[in-house]
Structure formats: structure tokens, C-alpha cells
Amino acid sequence: MSVSLQQLQQQLNSIPNVTGNGVPVQTYASEEQQILTQELTSEPDAELTTISNQTSALNSLQTALQQLQTATQSLASAQTWTPVNAVSSNTSAFTVSAGAGALVSSFGVTITNLAQNQVTVAAASVTTASASGTFSINYNAGTSGTASVTIDVTEGERLSDIIAAINEQTPTTGVEAFVMGNNQLAFASKSTGADAAFTVSDVTGDFISSLNLQTTESAQDATIVVGGTTITSSTNTFSNVIPGVTLTALSSGTGTLSVTQNTSDVVSSVQNWMTAYNNVIDLLNKDTAYTPATASSAASSGPLSGDATATGLLAQLPNALNSLVSSSKLQSLSAIGIVVDPNTGHLEFQSSSGFTINGKTFGGSLQDGQTMFQNALEQNPSDVEALFGVVPNTTLATVIPQSGVLGNLNNTLDQYLGFGSIQGMIPNELTSLQTQTNNINQYLNQVNQEIANRIANFTAQLNALNASLQHAQAQMSLLSSLFSGVTGSSTSSSSSSSSGSSSSSSSSNS
């Protein structure tokens, strides 16, 4: 029996029992959960990472394309192609500014008069009204002719109160009152120009006549002569003194107003457009790149490597630029010095030293591309604009091109970005990726719930096993006690028998 007990105890002790209290439930459950999670979620998690990288790359590409489209539509506006410089030869007498499209010209300018407002001041000082009465302020009411307002004065009324009453009417009359010198009441028109003239007179009493008002400055228009033509203005600013030019008179004098074309701003606008294009090309090259494995490194690829939308765009963009434009005498960008670098795909002004591919130089000594462009712009501006597809006679800063290089490019961008109610290829793909993400997340939620259920069942089974072990151990302890008692009793009986036998033997011997 002792041997059987030892065997049972040995069997029980053979069950892993790290804590001494049965199976380590938490350890086993945690290990099981890690195994299940690794087996069931690693692949969808990897898919989510791939989709997230694709989504991020497509969002960046979409932003870069939108910036390129804005630059394209800005370059298509006639306003971009007609910048000018306006210069005054006598800046102490007048200054000038010009907007895009201003008439390129040169005119002599004479500043005859500057615009003035009327100022009328009392010769006599006054602190209070000496008698009651009413006076009127007569002003120009425009198309309605002359109008007036009346001000009542009471004997002993303070000058400050009289001024306050006058200025309450300023929004109507355009005339305000204030104090000058030694308590001298003064009136002034708020606006300049002949139409700002006014008069002040008594209606009853002699308050105004007692002040002996004198006009120190008369209301008058500004007068200038441009190219032999006299022009007046109620202010010292003359808008469209010639088409697109604003002149501000500062003092009497003469000078020359010159407006010249500013080709450097056109060059800058074209360079900004090329930069926006090159940013897209760089982004596409980076995100669609694939590097095969070598002996020292594993293969690598960009987030859009193999993506049909991105690789298709990388091919279509250069095609849009290189398509011949039959509607212009200049049929390609290369005719005005703009080329695509075969190494980088960048759009740029042709280099006079040519270009290098795999260490070999092509082109030799070429004409500088920017010089070619500026020459074409100065000699054949309409042909250059037709090549690009500039929309004429527009005052908008951005406009949708319908022809030329810009029209071709804008149409390509519309395919990928969308327009109006038409969704583009990139928004469509982003929507598809979001749907895939939602589906995978839904699947993962189900998988994780299943893992949780299985771990709960597994934990319950281990707990039940521990309970059985504890029950078995209690039984073994009881059996051990019983076996110990039986063994002790047997030993005692054996001893008694032996002693009795000895006595009998001894007695018999006797």
C-alpha cells in the first residue's frame, strides 16, 4: 500500500506546479493568448499597416496635385502674363502704380493743383453765445443740389456745446467744427474737392456775423495734365489715369510716367509652376520606387510601388506636357527653352551645357533656356501664350485652361483629382482603402472577441483542473493518514505475536 501511495503522489507532482498551488493559470492563459494573437491577427495587422502607408502617400500626392493644379490655373490667367513696372520720374510731385494688363506707355505729367478741403475760421474769439438765435450750414447734397441744416443757439450757451450740436450733423453735412487759436470757432469740410464747399450764415440773430468768419482754404479739385489732357479729381488720387495705372499727386511739378512690361515676373510665375510640377514628380518617384535585394540588403519598395493610380500618373504627366500644340506657331515647350530632365523627370529651363546620362553628356553647347523663353516672350508674346493655353481677357487670378500645354495638364489632373460632381481616381482609391480598413478592423474585432472567449474557456478549464488537483491532494492526504494507521497497527500485532511465541516456547522448554 505504501508503494501505491507514493506512485499516486508522484503522478500528482508530475503536473506542472510552479506556485505549489496547482497549475499556473495566468501564465498558461497569457501564453495561449499570445500564440492565438500571433497566429490570427499578425497578417491583418500587417495589411492595416500597408493600407495606412498607402493612404498617407496618396493623401500627400493629392495635396501636391492640388497645388500643381492651382499653379496651372494661375498660369492660365491673362493677368499673370501682363505684369508691368510703373515709374515716376519726379516722385516728389507724383507717384504711380500699375496692375497687370496696364497699357505699356510713356506720358508727360504736370501737377497743377492739389485737392483741398474748405477751412473757415472765426476772426473773433468766443466762449459763450451773447444772444439767442439760429444759423444754418449750407452744403452740397450732390444730385439733390444744395441743402442745409439749422443750429439753435441760446444766450449764454458754451462754445463747446455749440460745437457738439454742429458735429451731430456732420454725417449729413460733411462739415465739422472745432476750436482754433484763442477760442476761435472753426469749420472744415471732411472731404476734399470742389463739391465739399459750404457756407455758414445766420437765420435769426447775429451769432455768425459777430464771429467775422473768414475762409482760409477753399475747397478745390486736384488738377493734372497727362499727355496734354487735363484731368480733375476730388482727391489727389487718380484711378485709371491711363488704363490700369493709378497716379497720386503730391505737389505741383512735372515729370514723366512710364509703364514697361515686367518679363521677370512672368519668368517667376513659370518657375513656380515648374516647381509645383517637379514636387509631384519627386513624390511619385519616391513612393513608387522598388529596390531589389542585394547580397547585403533586403528588397525595399515605396508605399505606392505597384499602385496602378500612381504609376499611371507618373507616365501621363510627361505626356501631357510633351504633346504637340497645333493651335500655336510654337508647338512645344522645348521651342521656348523648357525641357524635361531625363535623369530626374524635372521640368526646367534648358541648360546651356546640355545634360548627362550615365556619365555621358548630351547636347553640347546649347542656348540658355531662360534666355530663349524671355526672347520669345518679348518677340512673340501671343504665340507663347497660345502654346501655354492662356485664357485671354480675364480679370480672374485663376482660370480653367481649355487648350495648350496647361489645358492638357489640367485635364490630366482632373482625371486624378476629380471635378464638379465627378470623383477622381485618387479620391476613389482613398475611399476603397478606407472600406478595406473598416472591413479588416471589423474582422479583427471578431477575432479578438473569439480569442477572448477561447482564453476564458481555457482559464475556466485550468481552474477546474486546479480544483480537481486540490481535491485529489486532499484525498491523498487522507489515504496517507489511513495507510499510516494501518501500517502502525500491523506492526504492533506482529510484535505481540512474536512475544507470545517466545513465552510459549520458553514455558515448553521448562
mmCIF file with all atom_site columns, C-alpha atoms in Angstrom, residues 189-355:
data_model
loop_
_atom_site.group_PDB
_atom_site.id
_atom_site.type_symbol
_atom_site.label_atom_id
_atom_site.label_alt_id
_atom_site.label_comp_id
_atom_site.label_asym_id
_atom_site.label_entity_id
_atom_site.label_seq_id
_atom_site.pdbx_PDB_ins_code
_atom_site.Cartn_x
_atom_site.Cartn_y
_atom_site.Cartn_z
_atom_site.occupancy
_atom_site.B_iso_or_equiv
_atom_site.pdbx_formal_charge
_atom_site.auth_seq_id
_atom_site.auth_comp_id
_atom_site.auth_asym_id
_atom_site.auth_atom_id
_atom_site.pdbx_PDB_model_num
ATOM 1   C CA . SER A 1 189 ? -15.191 120.020 -44.706 1.00 0.00 ? 189 SER A CA 1
ATOM 2   C CA . LYS A 1 190 ? -14.232 116.415 -44.047 1.00 0.00 ? 190 LYS A CA 1
ATOM 3   C CA . SER A 1 191 ? -13.719 115.743 -47.762 1.00 0.00 ? 191 SER A CA 1
ATOM 4   C CA . THR A 1 192 ? -11.564 117.414 -50.369 1.00 0.00 ? 192 THR A CA 1
ATOM 5   C CA . GLY A 1 193 ? -12.770 118.658 -53.742 1.00 0.00 ? 193 GLY A CA 1
ATOM 6   C CA . ALA A 1 194 ? -14.885 121.493 -55.079 1.00 0.00 ? 194 ALA A CA 1
ATOM 7   C CA . ASP A 1 195 ? -18.102 119.704 -54.158 1.00 0.00 ? 195 ASP A CA 1
ATOM 8   C CA . ALA A 1 196 ? -17.122 119.843 -50.492 1.00 0.00 ? 196 ALA A CA 1
ATOM 9   C CA . ALA A 1 197 ? -17.634 123.670 -50.364 1.00 0.00 ? 197 ALA A CA 1
ATOM 10  C CA . PHE A 1 198 ? -20.088 125.008 -47.761 1.00 0.00 ? 198 PHE A CA 1
ATOM 11  C CA . THR A 1 199 ? -21.361 128.286 -46.296 1.00 0.00 ? 199 THR A CA 1
ATOM 12  C CA . VAL A 1 200 ? -22.461 129.260 -42.778 1.00 0.00 ? 200 VAL A CA 1
ATOM 13  C CA . SER A 1 201 ? -24.985 132.087 -42.244 1.00 0.00 ? 201 SER A CA 1
ATOM 14  C CA . ASP A 1 202 ? -27.409 133.480 -39.660 1.00 0.00 ? 202 ASP A CA 1
ATOM 15  C CA . VAL A 1 203 ? -31.087 132.674 -39.950 1.00 0.00 ? 203 VAL A CA 1
ATOM 16  C CA . THR A 1 204 ? -32.100 134.693 -36.892 1.00 0.00 ? 204 THR A CA 1
ATOM 17  C CA . GLY A 1 205 ? -29.877 136.710 -34.582 1.00 0.00 ? 205 GLY A CA 1
ATOM 18  C CA . ASP A 1 206 ? -26.279 137.650 -35.306 1.00 0.00 ? 206 ASP A CA 1
ATOM 19  C CA . PHE A 1 207 ? -24.197 134.848 -33.778 1.00 0.00 ? 207 PHE A CA 1
ATOM 20  C CA . ILE A 1 208 ? -22.376 134.019 -37.029 1.00 0.00 ? 208 ILE A CA 1
ATOM 21  C CA . SER A 1 209 ? -21.940 137.604 -38.213 1.00 0.00 ? 209 SER A CA 1
ATOM 22  C CA . SER A 1 210 ? -20.444 138.526 -34.838 1.00 0.00 ? 210 SER A CA 1
ATOM 23  C CA . LEU A 1 211 ? -17.706 135.935 -35.365 1.00 0.00 ? 211 LEU A CA 1
ATOM 24  C CA . ASN A 1 212 ? -16.459 137.543 -38.615 1.00 0.00 ? 212 ASN A CA 1
ATOM 25  C CA . LEU A 1 213 ? -15.866 134.182 -40.386 1.00 0.00 ? 213 LEU A CA 1
ATOM 26  C CA . GLN A 1 214 ? -13.064 134.014 -42.982 1.00 0.00 ? 214 GLN A CA 1
ATOM 27  C CA . THR A 1 215 ? -12.326 131.147 -45.409 1.00 0.00 ? 215 THR A CA 1
ATOM 28  C CA . THR A 1 216 ? -8.604  130.403 -45.122 1.00 0.00 ? 216 THR A CA 1
ATOM 29  C CA . GLU A 1 217 ? -8.620  127.463 -47.566 1.00 0.00 ? 217 GLU A CA 1
ATOM 30  C CA . SER A 1 218 ? -11.083 126.946 -50.391 1.00 0.00 ? 218 SER A CA 1
ATOM 31  C CA . ALA A 1 219 ? -12.453 123.608 -51.424 1.00 0.00 ? 219 ALA A CA 1
ATOM 32  C CA . GLN A 1 220 ? -10.942 122.608 -54.767 1.00 0.00 ? 220 GLN A CA 1
ATOM 33  C CA . ASP A 1 221 ? -10.308 119.627 -57.027 1.00 0.00 ? 221 ASP A CA 1
ATOM 34  C CA . ALA A 1 222 ? -6.903  118.309 -57.913 1.00 0.00 ? 222 ALA A CA 1
ATOM 35  C CA . THR A 1 223 ? -5.940  119.087 -61.500 1.00 0.00 ? 223 THR A CA 1
ATOM 36  C CA . ILE A 1 224 ? -3.295  117.348 -63.576 1.00 0.00 ? 224 ILE A CA 1
ATOM 37  C CA . VAL A 1 225 ? -2.346  117.284 -67.228 1.00 0.00 ? 225 VAL A CA 1
ATOM 38  C CA . VAL A 1 226 ? -1.400  113.882 -68.702 1.00 0.00 ? 226 VAL A CA 1
ATOM 39  C CA . GLY A 1 227 ? -0.279  113.689 -72.295 1.00 0.00 ? 227 GLY A CA 1
ATOM 40  C CA . GLY A 1 228 ? -1.826  117.105 -72.935 1.00 0.00 ? 228 GLY A CA 1
ATOM 41  C CA . THR A 1 229 ? -5.213  116.168 -71.443 1.00 0.00 ? 229 THR A CA 1
ATOM 42  C CA . THR A 1 230 ? -6.480  117.932 -68.297 1.00 0.00 ? 230 THR A CA 1
ATOM 43  C CA . ILE A 1 231 ? -7.957  115.607 -65.662 1.00 0.00 ? 231 ILE A CA 1
ATOM 44  C CA . THR A 1 232 ? -9.618  116.593 -62.380 1.00 0.00 ? 232 THR A CA 1
ATOM 45  C CA . SER A 1 233 ? -10.316 114.614 -59.228 1.00 0.00 ? 233 SER A CA 1
ATOM 46  C CA . SER A 1 234 ? -11.940 115.429 -55.899 1.00 0.00 ? 234 SER A CA 1
ATOM 47  C CA . THR A 1 235 ? -8.965  113.679 -54.247 1.00 0.00 ? 235 THR A CA 1
ATOM 48  C CA . ASN A 1 236 ? -5.263  113.600 -55.023 1.00 0.00 ? 236 ASN A CA 1
ATOM 49  C CA . THR A 1 237 ? -5.589  110.048 -56.322 1.00 0.00 ? 237 THR A CA 1
ATOM 50  C CA . PHE A 1 238 ? -6.402  109.467 -59.989 1.00 0.00 ? 238 PHE A CA 1
ATOM 51  C CA . SER A 1 239 ? -7.552  105.939 -60.844 1.00 0.00 ? 239 SER A CA 1
ATOM 52  C CA . ASN A 1 240 ? -7.086  104.705 -64.417 1.00 0.00 ? 240 ASN A CA 1
ATOM 53  C CA . VAL A 1 241 ? -5.423  107.946 -65.418 1.00 0.00 ? 241 VAL A CA 1
ATOM 54  C CA . ILE A 1 242 ? -4.333  105.669 -68.249 1.00 0.00 ? 242 ILE A CA 1
ATOM 55  C CA . PRO A 1 243 ? -5.658  102.070 -68.431 1.00 0.00 ? 243 PRO A CA 1
ATOM 56  C CA . GLY A 1 244 ? -4.533  100.140 -65.359 1.00 0.00 ? 244 GLY A CA 1
ATOM 57  C CA . VAL A 1 245 ? -2.474  102.974 -63.835 1.00 0.00 ? 245 VAL A CA 1
ATOM 58  C CA . THR A 1 246 ? -3.150  104.910 -60.623 1.00 0.00 ? 246 THR A CA 1
ATOM 59  C CA . LEU A 1 247 ? -1.446  108.274 -60.010 1.00 0.00 ? 247 LEU A CA 1
ATOM 60  C CA . THR A 1 248 ? -1.204  110.064 -56.659 1.00 0.00 ? 248 THR A CA 1
ATOM 61  C CA . ALA A 1 249 ? -0.448  113.812 -56.758 1.00 0.00 ? 249 ALA A CA 1
ATOM 62  C CA . LEU A 1 250 ? 1.854   115.077 -54.011 1.00 0.00 ? 250 LEU A CA 1
ATOM 63  C CA . SER A 1 251 ? 2.804   118.614 -55.031 1.00 0.00 ? 251 SER A CA 1
ATOM 64  C CA . SER A 1 252 ? 2.927   120.903 -58.043 1.00 0.00 ? 252 SER A CA 1
ATOM 65  C CA . GLY A 1 253 ? 5.515   119.863 -60.591 1.00 0.00 ? 253 GLY A CA 1
ATOM 66  C CA . THR A 1 254 ? 6.184   117.993 -63.815 1.00 0.00 ? 254 THR A CA 1
ATOM 67  C CA . GLY A 1 255 ? 7.596   114.618 -64.740 1.00 0.00 ? 255 GLY A CA 1
ATOM 68  C CA . THR A 1 256 ? 7.200   111.527 -66.906 1.00 0.00 ? 256 THR A CA 1
ATOM 69  C CA . LEU A 1 257 ? 5.019   108.493 -66.232 1.00 0.00 ? 257 LEU A CA 1
ATOM 70  C CA . SER A 1 258 ? 6.483   105.317 -67.779 1.00 0.00 ? 258 SER A CA 1
ATOM 71  C CA . VAL A 1 259 ? 4.901   101.851 -67.939 1.00 0.00 ? 259 VAL A CA 1
ATOM 72  C CA . THR A 1 260 ? 7.065   98.977  -69.145 1.00 0.00 ? 260 THR A CA 1
ATOM 73  C CA . GLN A 1 261 ? 6.473   95.248  -69.349 1.00 0.00 ? 261 GLN A CA 1
ATOM 74  C CA . ASN A 1 262 ? 7.933   93.205  -66.489 1.00 0.00 ? 262 ASN A CA 1
ATOM 75  C CA . THR A 1 263 ? 9.030   89.882  -68.002 1.00 0.00 ? 263 THR A CA 1
ATOM 76  C CA . SER A 1 264 ? 10.875  88.847  -64.825 1.00 0.00 ? 264 SER A CA 1
ATOM 77  C CA . ASP A 1 265 ? 7.546   88.359  -63.027 1.00 0.00 ? 265 ASP A CA 1
ATOM 78  C CA . VAL A 1 266 ? 6.344   86.114  -65.859 1.00 0.00 ? 266 VAL A CA 1
ATOM 79  C CA . VAL A 1 267 ? 9.533   84.059  -65.556 1.00 0.00 ? 267 VAL A CA 1
ATOM 80  C CA . SER A 1 268 ? 8.941   83.735  -61.800 1.00 0.00 ? 268 SER A CA 1
ATOM 81  C CA . SER A 1 269 ? 5.351   82.567  -62.370 1.00 0.00 ? 269 SER A CA 1
ATOM 82  C CA . VAL A 1 270 ? 6.526   79.919  -64.850 1.00 0.00 ? 270 VAL A CA 1
ATOM 83  C CA . GLN A 1 271 ? 9.253   78.791  -62.441 1.00 0.00 ? 271 GLN A CA 1
ATOM 84  C CA . ASN A 1 272 ? 6.688   78.471  -59.627 1.00 0.00 ? 272 ASN A CA 1
ATOM 85  C CA . TRP A 1 273 ? 4.554   76.301  -61.903 1.00 0.00 ? 273 TRP A CA 1
ATOM 86  C CA . MET A 1 274 ? 7.557   74.110  -62.815 1.00 0.00 ? 274 MET A CA 1
ATOM 87  C CA . THR A 1 275 ? 8.432   73.753  -59.114 1.00 0.00 ? 275 THR A CA 1
ATOM 88  C CA . ALA A 1 276 ? 4.902   72.544  -58.329 1.00 0.00 ? 276 ALA A CA 1
ATOM 89  C CA . TYR A 1 277 ? 5.197   70.008  -61.171 1.00 0.00 ? 277 TYR A CA 1
ATOM 90  C CA . ASN A 1 278 ? 8.637   68.835  -60.011 1.00 0.00 ? 278 ASN A CA 1
ATOM 91  C CA . ASN A 1 279 ? 7.352   68.354  -56.445 1.00 0.00 ? 279 ASN A CA 1
ATOM 92  C CA . VAL A 1 280 ? 4.742   65.910  -57.782 1.00 0.00 ? 280 VAL A CA 1
ATOM 93  C CA . ILE A 1 281 ? 7.343   64.035  -59.849 1.00 0.00 ? 281 ILE A CA 1
ATOM 94  C CA . ASP A 1 282 ? 9.706   63.740  -56.854 1.00 0.00 ? 282 ASP A CA 1
ATOM 95  C CA . LEU A 1 283 ? 6.902   62.425  -54.674 1.00 0.00 ? 283 LEU A CA 1
ATOM 96  C CA . LEU A 1 284 ? 5.842   59.860  -57.286 1.00 0.00 ? 284 LEU A CA 1
ATOM 97  C CA . ASN A 1 285 ? 9.415   58.694  -57.889 1.00 0.00 ? 285 ASN A CA 1
ATOM 98  C CA . LYS A 1 286 ? 9.971   58.209  -54.166 1.00 0.00 ? 286 LYS A CA 1
ATOM 99  C CA . ASP A 1 287 ? 6.702   56.442  -53.365 1.00 0.00 ? 287 ASP A CA 1
ATOM 100 C CA . THR A 1 288 ? 6.645   54.140  -56.420 1.00 0.00 ? 288 THR A CA 1
ATOM 101 C CA . ALA A 1 289 ? 10.326  53.147  -56.150 1.00 0.00 ? 289 ALA A CA 1
ATOM 102 C CA . TYR A 1 290 ? 11.358  49.497  -55.845 1.00 0.00 ? 290 TYR A CA 1
ATOM 103 C CA . THR A 1 291 ? 14.862  48.430  -54.867 1.00 0.00 ? 291 THR A CA 1
ATOM 104 C CA . PRO A 1 292 ? 15.701  44.745  -55.481 1.00 0.00 ? 292 PRO A CA 1
ATOM 105 C CA . ALA A 1 293 ? 17.521  42.708  -52.876 1.00 0.00 ? 293 ALA A CA 1
ATOM 106 C CA . THR A 1 294 ? 21.311  42.553  -52.861 1.00 0.00 ? 294 THR A CA 1
ATOM 107 C CA . ALA A 1 295 ? 23.792  40.353  -51.063 1.00 0.00 ? 295 ALA A CA 1
ATOM 108 C CA . SER A 1 296 ? 23.915  42.846  -48.186 1.00 0.00 ? 296 SER A CA 1
ATOM 109 C CA . SER A 1 297 ? 20.346  44.177  -48.044 1.00 0.00 ? 297 SER A CA 1
ATOM 110 C CA . ALA A 1 298 ? 16.756  43.040  -48.481 1.00 0.00 ? 298 ALA A CA 1
ATOM 111 C CA . ALA A 1 299 ? 14.452  44.363  -51.190 1.00 0.00 ? 299 ALA A CA 1
ATOM 112 C CA . SER A 1 300 ? 12.516  47.534  -50.399 1.00 0.00 ? 300 SER A CA 1
ATOM 113 C CA . SER A 1 301 ? 9.637   49.361  -52.000 1.00 0.00 ? 301 SER A CA 1
ATOM 114 C CA . GLY A 1 302 ? 7.715   52.600  -51.626 1.00 0.00 ? 302 GLY A CA 1
ATOM 115 C CA . PRO A 1 303 ? 4.143   52.625  -50.303 1.00 0.00 ? 303 PRO A CA 1
ATOM 116 C CA . LEU A 1 304 ? 2.778   53.098  -53.851 1.00 0.00 ? 304 LEU A CA 1
ATOM 117 C CA . SER A 1 305 ? 5.054   50.628  -55.605 1.00 0.00 ? 305 SER A CA 1
ATOM 118 C CA . GLY A 1 306 ? 2.821   48.686  -57.975 1.00 0.00 ? 306 GLY A CA 1
ATOM 119 C CA . ASP A 1 307 ? -0.092  51.070  -57.360 1.00 0.00 ? 307 ASP A CA 1
ATOM 120 C CA . ALA A 1 308 ? -1.814  51.487  -60.742 1.00 0.00 ? 308 ALA A CA 1
ATOM 121 C CA . THR A 1 309 ? -3.037  55.006  -59.988 1.00 0.00 ? 309 THR A CA 1
ATOM 122 C CA . ALA A 1 310 ? 0.399   56.339  -59.050 1.00 0.00 ? 310 ALA A CA 1
ATOM 123 C CA . THR A 1 311 ? 2.350   54.563  -61.773 1.00 0.00 ? 311 THR A CA 1
ATOM 124 C CA . GLY A 1 312 ? -0.221  55.634  -64.377 1.00 0.00 ? 312 GLY A CA 1
ATOM 125 C CA . LEU A 1 313 ? 0.048   59.243  -63.282 1.00 0.00 ? 313 LEU A CA 1
ATOM 126 C CA . LEU A 1 314 ? 3.849   59.093  -63.452 1.00 0.00 ? 314 LEU A CA 1
ATOM 127 C CA . ALA A 1 315 ? 3.525   58.174  -67.124 1.00 0.00 ? 315 ALA A CA 1
ATOM 128 C CA . GLN A 1 316 ? 0.687   60.554  -68.037 1.00 0.00 ? 316 GLN A CA 1
ATOM 129 C CA . LEU A 1 317 ? 2.108   63.777  -66.612 1.00 0.00 ? 317 LEU A CA 1
ATOM 130 C CA . PRO A 1 318 ? 5.086   63.972  -69.015 1.00 0.00 ? 318 PRO A CA 1
ATOM 131 C CA . ASN A 1 319 ? 2.806   63.011  -71.908 1.00 0.00 ? 319 ASN A CA 1
ATOM 132 C CA . ALA A 1 320 ? 0.517   65.952  -71.111 1.00 0.00 ? 320 ALA A CA 1
ATOM 133 C CA . LEU A 1 321 ? 3.482   68.337  -71.248 1.00 0.00 ? 321 LEU A CA 1
ATOM 134 C CA . ASN A 1 322 ? 5.111   66.881  -74.337 1.00 0.00 ? 322 ASN A CA 1
ATOM 135 C CA . SER A 1 323 ? 2.006   66.726  -76.518 1.00 0.00 ? 323 SER A CA 1
ATOM 136 C CA . LEU A 1 324 ? 2.322   68.982  -79.567 1.00 0.00 ? 324 LEU A CA 1
ATOM 137 C CA . VAL A 1 325 ? 0.082   72.071  -79.578 1.00 0.00 ? 325 VAL A CA 1
ATOM 138 C CA . SER A 1 326 ? -1.218  72.545  -83.113 1.00 0.00 ? 326 SER A CA 1
ATOM 139 C CA . SER A 1 327 ? -3.088  75.757  -82.250 1.00 0.00 ? 327 SER A CA 1
ATOM 140 C CA . SER A 1 328 ? 0.139   77.734  -81.781 1.00 0.00 ? 328 SER A CA 1
ATOM 141 C CA . LYS A 1 329 ? 3.061   78.581  -84.040 1.00 0.00 ? 329 LYS A CA 1
ATOM 142 C CA . LEU A 1 330 ? 5.174   77.381  -81.123 1.00 0.00 ? 330 LEU A CA 1
ATOM 143 C CA . GLN A 1 331 ? 4.142   73.747  -80.793 1.00 0.00 ? 331 GLN A CA 1
ATOM 144 C CA . SER A 1 332 ? 6.193   72.521  -77.846 1.00 0.00 ? 332 SER A CA 1
ATOM 145 C CA . LEU A 1 333 ? 7.761   73.789  -74.631 1.00 0.00 ? 333 LEU A CA 1
ATOM 146 C CA . SER A 1 334 ? 11.206  72.912  -75.937 1.00 0.00 ? 334 SER A CA 1
ATOM 147 C CA . ALA A 1 335 ? 10.742  75.600  -78.609 1.00 0.00 ? 335 ALA A CA 1
ATOM 148 C CA . ILE A 1 336 ? 10.851  78.235  -75.839 1.00 0.00 ? 336 ILE A CA 1
ATOM 149 C CA . GLY A 1 337 ? 13.643  76.637  -73.791 1.00 0.00 ? 337 GLY A CA 1
ATOM 150 C CA . ILE A 1 338 ? 11.645  74.475  -71.362 1.00 0.00 ? 338 ILE A CA 1
ATOM 151 C CA . VAL A 1 339 ? 12.613  70.771  -71.258 1.00 0.00 ? 339 VAL A CA 1
ATOM 152 C CA . VAL A 1 340 ? 12.266  67.649  -69.099 1.00 0.00 ? 340 VAL A CA 1
ATOM 153 C CA . ASP A 1 341 ? 15.465  66.444  -67.435 1.00 0.00 ? 341 ASP A CA 1
ATOM 154 C CA . PRO A 1 342 ? 15.806  62.748  -68.429 1.00 0.00 ? 342 PRO A CA 1
ATOM 155 C CA . ASN A 1 343 ? 17.511  61.913  -65.124 1.00 0.00 ? 343 ASN A CA 1
ATOM 156 C CA . THR A 1 344 ? 15.047  63.400  -62.662 1.00 0.00 ? 344 THR A CA 1
ATOM 157 C CA . GLY A 1 345 ? 11.920  63.993  -64.754 1.00 0.00 ? 345 GLY A CA 1
ATOM 158 C CA . HIS A 1 346 ? 12.061  67.627  -63.659 1.00 0.00 ? 346 HIS A CA 1
ATOM 159 C CA . LEU A 1 347 ? 10.629  70.395  -65.824 1.00 0.00 ? 347 LEU A CA 1
ATOM 160 C CA . GLU A 1 348 ? 13.246  73.146  -66.151 1.00 0.00 ? 348 GLU A CA 1
ATOM 161 C CA . PHE A 1 349 ? 14.812  75.756  -68.365 1.00 0.00 ? 349 PHE A CA 1
ATOM 162 C CA . GLN A 1 350 ? 17.278  74.138  -70.736 1.00 0.00 ? 350 GLN A CA 1
ATOM 163 C CA . SER A 1 351 ? 20.868  74.200  -69.507 1.00 0.00 ? 351 SER A CA 1
ATOM 164 C CA . SER A 1 352 ? 23.427  75.682  -71.892 1.00 0.00 ? 352 SER A CA 1
ATOM 165 C CA . SER A 1 353 ? 25.774  72.773  -71.042 1.00 0.00 ? 353 SER A CA 1
ATOM 166 C CA . GLY A 1 354 ? 23.275  70.075  -72.044 1.00 0.00 ? 354 GLY A CA 1
ATOM 167 C CA . PHE A 1 355 ? 22.550  67.104  -69.784 1.00 0.00 ? 355 PHE A CA 1
#
